[in-house]
Structure formats: C-alpha cells, structure tokens
Short mmCIF file of C-alpha atoms and ligand atoms in Angstrom, two decimals:
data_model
loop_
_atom_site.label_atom_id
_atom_site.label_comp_id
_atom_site.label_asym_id
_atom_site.label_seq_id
_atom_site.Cartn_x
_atom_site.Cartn_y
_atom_site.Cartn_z
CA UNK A 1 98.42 -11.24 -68.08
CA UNK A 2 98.98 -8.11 -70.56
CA UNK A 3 96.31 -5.21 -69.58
CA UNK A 4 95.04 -5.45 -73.68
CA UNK A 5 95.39 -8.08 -75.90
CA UNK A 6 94.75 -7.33 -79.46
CA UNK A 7 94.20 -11.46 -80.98
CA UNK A 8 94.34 -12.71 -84.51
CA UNK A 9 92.02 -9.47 -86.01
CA UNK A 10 91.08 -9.43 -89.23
CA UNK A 11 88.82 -6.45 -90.87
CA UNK A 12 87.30 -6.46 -94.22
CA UNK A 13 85.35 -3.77 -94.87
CA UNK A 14 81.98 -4.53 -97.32
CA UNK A 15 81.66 -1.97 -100.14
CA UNK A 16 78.36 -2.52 -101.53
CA UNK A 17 78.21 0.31 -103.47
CA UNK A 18 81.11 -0.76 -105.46
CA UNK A 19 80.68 -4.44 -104.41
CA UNK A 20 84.35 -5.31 -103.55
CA UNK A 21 85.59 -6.20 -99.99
CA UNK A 22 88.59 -3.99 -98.72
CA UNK A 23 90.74 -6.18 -96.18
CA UNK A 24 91.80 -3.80 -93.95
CA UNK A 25 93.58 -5.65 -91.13
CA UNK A 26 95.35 -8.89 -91.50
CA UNK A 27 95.89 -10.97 -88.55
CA UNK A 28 96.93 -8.22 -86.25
CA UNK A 29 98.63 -9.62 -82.82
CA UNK A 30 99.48 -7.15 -80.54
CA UNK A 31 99.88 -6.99 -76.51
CA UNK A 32 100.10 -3.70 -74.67
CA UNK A 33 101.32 -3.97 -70.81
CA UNK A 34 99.67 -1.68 -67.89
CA UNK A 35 100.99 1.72 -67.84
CA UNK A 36 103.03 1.09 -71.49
CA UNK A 37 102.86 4.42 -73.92
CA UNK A 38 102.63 2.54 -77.39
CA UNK A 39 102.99 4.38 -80.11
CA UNK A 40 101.70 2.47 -83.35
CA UNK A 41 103.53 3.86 -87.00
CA UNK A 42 102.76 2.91 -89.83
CA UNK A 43 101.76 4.16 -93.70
CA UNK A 44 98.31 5.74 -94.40
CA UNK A 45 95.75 3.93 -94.87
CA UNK A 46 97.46 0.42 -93.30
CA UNK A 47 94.89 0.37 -90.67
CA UNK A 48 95.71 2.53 -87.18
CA UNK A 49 92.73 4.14 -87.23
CA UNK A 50 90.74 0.81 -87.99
CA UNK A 51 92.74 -0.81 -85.18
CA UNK A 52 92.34 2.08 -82.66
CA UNK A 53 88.43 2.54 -82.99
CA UNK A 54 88.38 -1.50 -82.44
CA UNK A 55 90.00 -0.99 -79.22
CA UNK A 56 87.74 1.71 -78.51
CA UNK A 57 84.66 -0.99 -79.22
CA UNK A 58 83.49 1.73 -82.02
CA UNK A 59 84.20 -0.48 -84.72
CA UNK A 60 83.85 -4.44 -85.02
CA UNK A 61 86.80 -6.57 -86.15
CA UNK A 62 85.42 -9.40 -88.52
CA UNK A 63 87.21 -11.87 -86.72
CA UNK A 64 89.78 -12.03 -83.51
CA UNK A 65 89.09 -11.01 -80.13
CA UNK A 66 90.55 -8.04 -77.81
CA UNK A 67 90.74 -8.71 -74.43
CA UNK A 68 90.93 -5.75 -72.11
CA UNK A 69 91.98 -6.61 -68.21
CA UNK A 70 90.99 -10.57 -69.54
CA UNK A 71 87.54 -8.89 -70.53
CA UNK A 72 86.46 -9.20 -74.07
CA UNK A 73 85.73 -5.16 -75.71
CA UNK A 74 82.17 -5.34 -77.17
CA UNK A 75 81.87 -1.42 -77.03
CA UNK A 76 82.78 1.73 -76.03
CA UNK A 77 83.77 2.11 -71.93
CA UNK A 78 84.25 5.05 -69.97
CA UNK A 79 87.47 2.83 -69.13
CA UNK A 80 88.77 4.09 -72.45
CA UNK A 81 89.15 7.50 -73.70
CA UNK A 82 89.37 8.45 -77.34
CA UNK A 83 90.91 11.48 -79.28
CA UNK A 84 89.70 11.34 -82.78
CA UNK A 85 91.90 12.26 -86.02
CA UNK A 86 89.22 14.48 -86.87
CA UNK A 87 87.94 16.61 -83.24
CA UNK A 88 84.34 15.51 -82.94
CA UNK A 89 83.10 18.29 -80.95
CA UNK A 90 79.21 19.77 -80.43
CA UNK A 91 79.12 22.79 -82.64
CA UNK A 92 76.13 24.26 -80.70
CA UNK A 93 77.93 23.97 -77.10
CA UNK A 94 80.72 25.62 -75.70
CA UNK A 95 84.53 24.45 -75.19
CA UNK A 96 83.12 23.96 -71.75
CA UNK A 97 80.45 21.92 -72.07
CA UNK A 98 82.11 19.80 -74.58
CA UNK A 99 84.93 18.75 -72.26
CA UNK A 100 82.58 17.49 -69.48
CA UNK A 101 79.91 16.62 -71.80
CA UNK A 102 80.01 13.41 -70.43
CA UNK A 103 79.38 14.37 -66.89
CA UNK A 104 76.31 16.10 -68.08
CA UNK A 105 75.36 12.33 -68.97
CA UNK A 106 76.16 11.05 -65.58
CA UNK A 107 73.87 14.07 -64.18
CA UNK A 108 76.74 16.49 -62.74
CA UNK A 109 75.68 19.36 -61.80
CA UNK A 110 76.55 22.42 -63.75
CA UNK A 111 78.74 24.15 -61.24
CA UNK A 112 81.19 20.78 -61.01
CA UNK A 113 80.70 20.22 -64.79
CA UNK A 114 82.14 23.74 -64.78
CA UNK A 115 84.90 23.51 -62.13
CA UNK A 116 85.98 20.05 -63.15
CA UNK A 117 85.89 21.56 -67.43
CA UNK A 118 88.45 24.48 -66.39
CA UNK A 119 90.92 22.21 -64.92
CA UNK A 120 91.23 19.79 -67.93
CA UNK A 121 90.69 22.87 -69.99
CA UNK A 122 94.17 24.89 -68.05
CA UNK A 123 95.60 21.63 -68.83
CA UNK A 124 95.80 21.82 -72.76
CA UNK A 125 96.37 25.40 -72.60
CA UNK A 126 92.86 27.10 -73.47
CA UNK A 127 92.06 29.13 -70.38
CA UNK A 128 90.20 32.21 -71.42
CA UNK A 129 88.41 30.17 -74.00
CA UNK A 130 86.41 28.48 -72.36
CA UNK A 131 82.86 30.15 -73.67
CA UNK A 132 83.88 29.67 -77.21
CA UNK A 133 82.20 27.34 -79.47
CA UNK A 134 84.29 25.06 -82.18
CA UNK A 135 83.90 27.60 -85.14
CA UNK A 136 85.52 30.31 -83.18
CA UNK A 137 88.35 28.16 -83.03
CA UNK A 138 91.52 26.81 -84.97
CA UNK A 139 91.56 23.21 -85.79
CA UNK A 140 94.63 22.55 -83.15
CA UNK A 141 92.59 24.13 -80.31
CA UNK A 142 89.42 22.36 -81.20
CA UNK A 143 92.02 19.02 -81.46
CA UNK A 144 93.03 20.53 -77.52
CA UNK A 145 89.11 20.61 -76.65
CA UNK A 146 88.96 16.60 -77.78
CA UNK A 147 91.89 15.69 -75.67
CA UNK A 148 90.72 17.48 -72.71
CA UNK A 149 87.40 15.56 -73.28
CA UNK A 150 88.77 12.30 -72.96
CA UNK A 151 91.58 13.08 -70.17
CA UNK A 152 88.11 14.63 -68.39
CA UNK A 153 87.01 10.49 -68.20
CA UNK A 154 90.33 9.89 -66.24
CA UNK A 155 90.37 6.55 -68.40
CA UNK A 156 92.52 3.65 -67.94
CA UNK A 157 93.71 3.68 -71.07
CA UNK A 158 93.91 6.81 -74.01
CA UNK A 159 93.66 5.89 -77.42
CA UNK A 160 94.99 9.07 -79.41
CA UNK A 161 94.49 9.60 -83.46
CA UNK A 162 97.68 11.34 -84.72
CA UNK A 163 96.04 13.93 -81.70
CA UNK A 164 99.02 17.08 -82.44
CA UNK A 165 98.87 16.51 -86.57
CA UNK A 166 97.41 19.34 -86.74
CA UNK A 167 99.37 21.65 -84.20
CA UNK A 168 101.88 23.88 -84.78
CA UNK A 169 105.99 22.92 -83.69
CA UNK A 170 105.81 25.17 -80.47
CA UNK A 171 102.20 23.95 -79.42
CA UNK A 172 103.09 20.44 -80.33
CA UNK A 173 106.35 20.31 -78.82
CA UNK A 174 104.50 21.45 -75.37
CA UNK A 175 101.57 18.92 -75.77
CA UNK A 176 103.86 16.22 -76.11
CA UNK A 177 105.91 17.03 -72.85
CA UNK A 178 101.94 17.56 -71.34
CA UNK A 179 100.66 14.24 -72.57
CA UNK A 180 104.45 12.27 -71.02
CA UNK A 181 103.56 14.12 -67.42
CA UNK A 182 99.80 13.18 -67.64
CA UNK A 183 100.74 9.60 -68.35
CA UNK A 184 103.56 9.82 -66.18
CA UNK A 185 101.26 11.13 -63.32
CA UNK A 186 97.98 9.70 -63.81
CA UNK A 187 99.74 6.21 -64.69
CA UNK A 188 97.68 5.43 -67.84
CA UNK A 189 98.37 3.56 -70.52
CA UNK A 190 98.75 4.98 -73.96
CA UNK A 191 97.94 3.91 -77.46
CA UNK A 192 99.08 6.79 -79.59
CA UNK A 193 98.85 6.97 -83.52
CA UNK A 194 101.20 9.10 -85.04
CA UNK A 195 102.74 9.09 -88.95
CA UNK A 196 105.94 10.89 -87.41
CA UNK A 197 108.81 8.41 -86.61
CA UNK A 198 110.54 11.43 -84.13
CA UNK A 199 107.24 11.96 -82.55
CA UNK A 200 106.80 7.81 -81.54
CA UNK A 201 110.60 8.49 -80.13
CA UNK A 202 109.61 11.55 -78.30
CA UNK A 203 106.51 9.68 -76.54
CA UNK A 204 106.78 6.01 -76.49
CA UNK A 205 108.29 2.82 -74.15
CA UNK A 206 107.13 0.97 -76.98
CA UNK A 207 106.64 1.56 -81.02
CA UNK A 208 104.86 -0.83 -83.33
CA UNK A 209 105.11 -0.71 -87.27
CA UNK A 210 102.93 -2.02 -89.22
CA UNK A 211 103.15 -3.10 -92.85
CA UNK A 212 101.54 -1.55 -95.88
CA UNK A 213 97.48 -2.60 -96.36
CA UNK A 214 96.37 -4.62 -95.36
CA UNK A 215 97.77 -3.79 -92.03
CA UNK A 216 99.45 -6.01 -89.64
CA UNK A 217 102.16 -5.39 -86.89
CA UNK A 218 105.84 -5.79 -88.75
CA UNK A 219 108.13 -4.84 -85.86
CA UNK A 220 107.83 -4.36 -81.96
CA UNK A 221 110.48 -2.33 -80.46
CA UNK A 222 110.99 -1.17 -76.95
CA UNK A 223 112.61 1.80 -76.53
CA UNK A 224 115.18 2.66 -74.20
CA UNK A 225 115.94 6.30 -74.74
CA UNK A 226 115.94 8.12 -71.17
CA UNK A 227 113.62 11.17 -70.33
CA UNK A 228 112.98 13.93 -71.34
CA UNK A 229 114.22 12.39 -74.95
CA UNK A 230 117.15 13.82 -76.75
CA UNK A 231 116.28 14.27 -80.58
CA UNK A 232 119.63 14.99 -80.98
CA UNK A 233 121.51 11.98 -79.28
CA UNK A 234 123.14 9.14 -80.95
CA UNK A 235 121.09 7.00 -79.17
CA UNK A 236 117.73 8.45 -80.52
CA UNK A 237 119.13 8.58 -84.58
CA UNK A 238 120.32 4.77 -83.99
CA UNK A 239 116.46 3.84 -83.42
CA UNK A 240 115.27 6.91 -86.24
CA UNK A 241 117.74 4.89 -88.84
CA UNK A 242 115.94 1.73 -88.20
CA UNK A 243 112.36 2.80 -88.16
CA UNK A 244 112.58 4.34 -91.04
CA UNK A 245 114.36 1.51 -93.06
CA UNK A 246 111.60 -0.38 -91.80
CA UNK A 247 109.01 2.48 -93.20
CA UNK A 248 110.72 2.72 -96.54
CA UNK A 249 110.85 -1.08 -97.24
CA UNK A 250 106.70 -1.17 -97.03
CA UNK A 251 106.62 1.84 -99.01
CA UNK A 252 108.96 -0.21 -101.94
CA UNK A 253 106.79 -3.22 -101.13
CA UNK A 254 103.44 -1.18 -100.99
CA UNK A 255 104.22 0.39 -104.80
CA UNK A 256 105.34 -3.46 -105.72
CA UNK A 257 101.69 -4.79 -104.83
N1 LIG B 1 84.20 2.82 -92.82
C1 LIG B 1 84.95 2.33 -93.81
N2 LIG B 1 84.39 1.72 -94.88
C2 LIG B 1 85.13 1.18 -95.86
N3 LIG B 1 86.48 1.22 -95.88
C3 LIG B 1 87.11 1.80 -94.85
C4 LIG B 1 86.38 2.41 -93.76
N4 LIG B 1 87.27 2.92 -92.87
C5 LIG B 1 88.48 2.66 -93.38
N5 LIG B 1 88.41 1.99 -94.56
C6 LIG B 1 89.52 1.51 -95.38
O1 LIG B 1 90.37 0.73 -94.57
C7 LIG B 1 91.74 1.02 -94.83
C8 LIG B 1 92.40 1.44 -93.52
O2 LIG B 1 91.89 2.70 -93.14
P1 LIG B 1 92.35 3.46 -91.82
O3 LIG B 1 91.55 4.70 -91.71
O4 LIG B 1 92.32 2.52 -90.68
O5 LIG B 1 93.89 3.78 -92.19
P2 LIG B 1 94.99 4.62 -91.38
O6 LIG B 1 96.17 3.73 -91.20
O7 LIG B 1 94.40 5.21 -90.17
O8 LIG B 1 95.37 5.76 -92.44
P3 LIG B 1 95.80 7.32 -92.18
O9 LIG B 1 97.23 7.26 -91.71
O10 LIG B 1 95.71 7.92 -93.54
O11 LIG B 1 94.87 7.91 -91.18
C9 LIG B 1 91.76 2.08 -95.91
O12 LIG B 1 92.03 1.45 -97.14
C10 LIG B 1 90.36 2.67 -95.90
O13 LIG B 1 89.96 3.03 -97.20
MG1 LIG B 2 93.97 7.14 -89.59
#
C-alpha cells in the first residue's frame, strides 16, 4: 500500500468575476512510497502548487481522492507539514514564536516553546535571530523561519513550495545538504516543488514532470544517482539531458495550445 495516493484529481477553478472556469489539474495519478523524497517539476502555472496545497487538505480537488496511510485527506494534519512559496509568517511575533507557534496552540509552555524554537531555529542557520520579527528580515531567512515551522511539527510527510527559490547559491547549496540529512535522519517523506531540473537531481529518489496546464504527471523517474550527488558526473547530465527534453517539449506544446 503506497503511504499517499494522489487518484484521478481534477481541479477547475470558478472565476466568477470573469465567469470562465480555469482547469487546473487534469486527471493527476500519482503514488509516493514511505520515506520517498519526490521532487515534482514542471512549468509555471501547470499546477504544483494546486497539487501540493491538496495534499496539504488546504485546497479541495473537484474530483479524485488522496489517500494518505489508506486515509482519505479532508484537511490540514499536524501529520503534514507545509512550506509555502510565499513564507506566511506572523508579522507581529518574533522568529521565535513563529516557529513553535503551533505549540502555543497545543498549550506549551513558553520556556519549551522557547527551547524546542532554538533547536529548529540552529537548524536552518538563524541563531542570534531569534527576537527578530519578519520585516527585520530578508525574504530567504523569513523562507528559513517557514521551514523551521513545519520541521518544528516533526511531520510524517513535508510538502515544500520551491522552499530555497529565493536563497542565495551558498545558502541554498547548504539547505539542500540540511533538508537530505533531516530526511535522511528523521525518515520523512518529501514532496518538494522546485522549477530547477539540477535542484530535483540534487534532492530526489524520485522526480515527476508534469505537462503544461492543465497539469498532469508526464513522466515518473527514479533516480539512481548515489549520495552526496555529483552535478558534475556523467551519470547526473544523462538524467539533466532527459528532463529537460521532456521540459522543452511542453514548453513547444504549451506555445502550440
Ligand atoms: N485560487 C485560485 N483561483 C483561481 N485560479 C487559480 C487559483 N490558484 C491557482 N489558479 C490557477 O491555476 C493554475 C495553476 O496554478 P498553480 O499556482 O498551481 O501553478 P504552479 O505550477 O504552482 O505555478 P508556479 O510554478 O508559477 O508557482 C494557474 O493557471 C492559476 O492561474
Ligand atoms: Mg506554484
């Protein structure tokens, strides 16, 4: 039994203000295994995002079912833990508070909120931030605060929005290797958006592509690359080469529709 099963989804999307109907996802299929790191590609706008906050339970497919541990998703679970494309952090609280906001839900008490915060906060590399509030920060370190956030949950499973878009080479280059020990460690399982065909390479045992809108899953690789990945190895370019053919023939077919 795969640990999520993504079944027949469509999404249309109801624009009554211009009163059209967007189809966003078309018949999406997709299985991801306990403890897989899947990294899903595909051109903007195809649907990731859709797909991701479905998983999530923020968002409700139209039709299709997702099954998660053979339990149908009919909203958000502190079994899954989300990193938004945009960090969705509370201006008025500090990085602190924002990374175990959710214990402050459960009725922690401040001094373990606080403890428990600086660990996952060492962990993305913001120590000596920690009183700071969102505005005092750049967009990658207020992207850090979200994924400390939802590694905070200790989720089964981390749904990530193209999380390091926004971070520089260095910093991204280091969250990456961070994000392959957490998942190596804490034996999650990853579902990890990204536009960047090295990036999927870098990070995944599995990459989907999906088609041009509206979205639906075109290819399923596995990838055998050894860790840490070689960028450089003939191994790594062989799977690159392929991807992207794959990427440029929706882009041909995308400007044909
Ligand atoms: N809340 C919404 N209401 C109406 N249309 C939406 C909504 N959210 C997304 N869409 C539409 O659905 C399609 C898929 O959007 P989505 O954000 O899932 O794409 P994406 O693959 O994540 O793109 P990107 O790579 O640019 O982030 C787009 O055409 C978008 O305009
Ligand atoms: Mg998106």
């Amino acid at each position: 039994m795969p640990f999520i099963e993504v079944k027949d989804i469509v999404k249309m999307y109801h624009d009554p203000k211009r009163g059209k109907n967007l189809l966003a996802l078309d018949h999406v299929d997709l299985t991801v295994e306990k403890n897989e790191f899947l990294c899903l590609l595909g051109p903007s706008g195809c649907g990731k995002s859709t797909l991701l906050n479905m998983i999530a339970g923020f968002e409700k497919q139209t039709s299709g079912t997702i099954l998660m541990n053979d339990k149908e998703v009919t909203g958000p679970g502190a079994d899954r833990g989300m990193v938004f494309q945009q960090p969705t952090l509370m201006p008025w609280l500090p990085v602190w508070e924002n990374v175990s906001f959710h214990l402050k839900l459960k009725g922690v008490g401040k001094k373990e909120r606080r403890e428990k915060a600086q660990e996952f906060i060492d962990m993305v590399g913001l120590k000596g931030f920690e009183n700071h509030y969102p505005y005092e920060l750049s967009g990658g370190m207020n992207q850090r605060v979200g994924i400390a956030r939802a590694l905070l949950l200790n989720p089964s499973v981390i749904l990530m929005d193209e999380p390091f878009a926004a971070l520089d080479a260095q910093t991204k280059m280091d969250m990456q290797e961070e994000l392959v020990r957490i998942w190596q460690f804490h034996k999650v399982t990853v579902i990890f958006v990204t536009h960047s065909v090295e990036e999927a390479l870098i990070l995944g045992t599995k990459v989907a592509v999906m088609t041009h809108r509206p979205g639906k899953i075109r290819e399923l690789l596995s990838i055998h690359l050894p860790r840490p990945r070689d960028v450089t190895s003939h191994l790594f370019n062989e799977y690159k080469r392929d991807i992207l053919g794959y990427i440029r023939e929706e882009s041909k077919l995308a400007k044909a529709t």
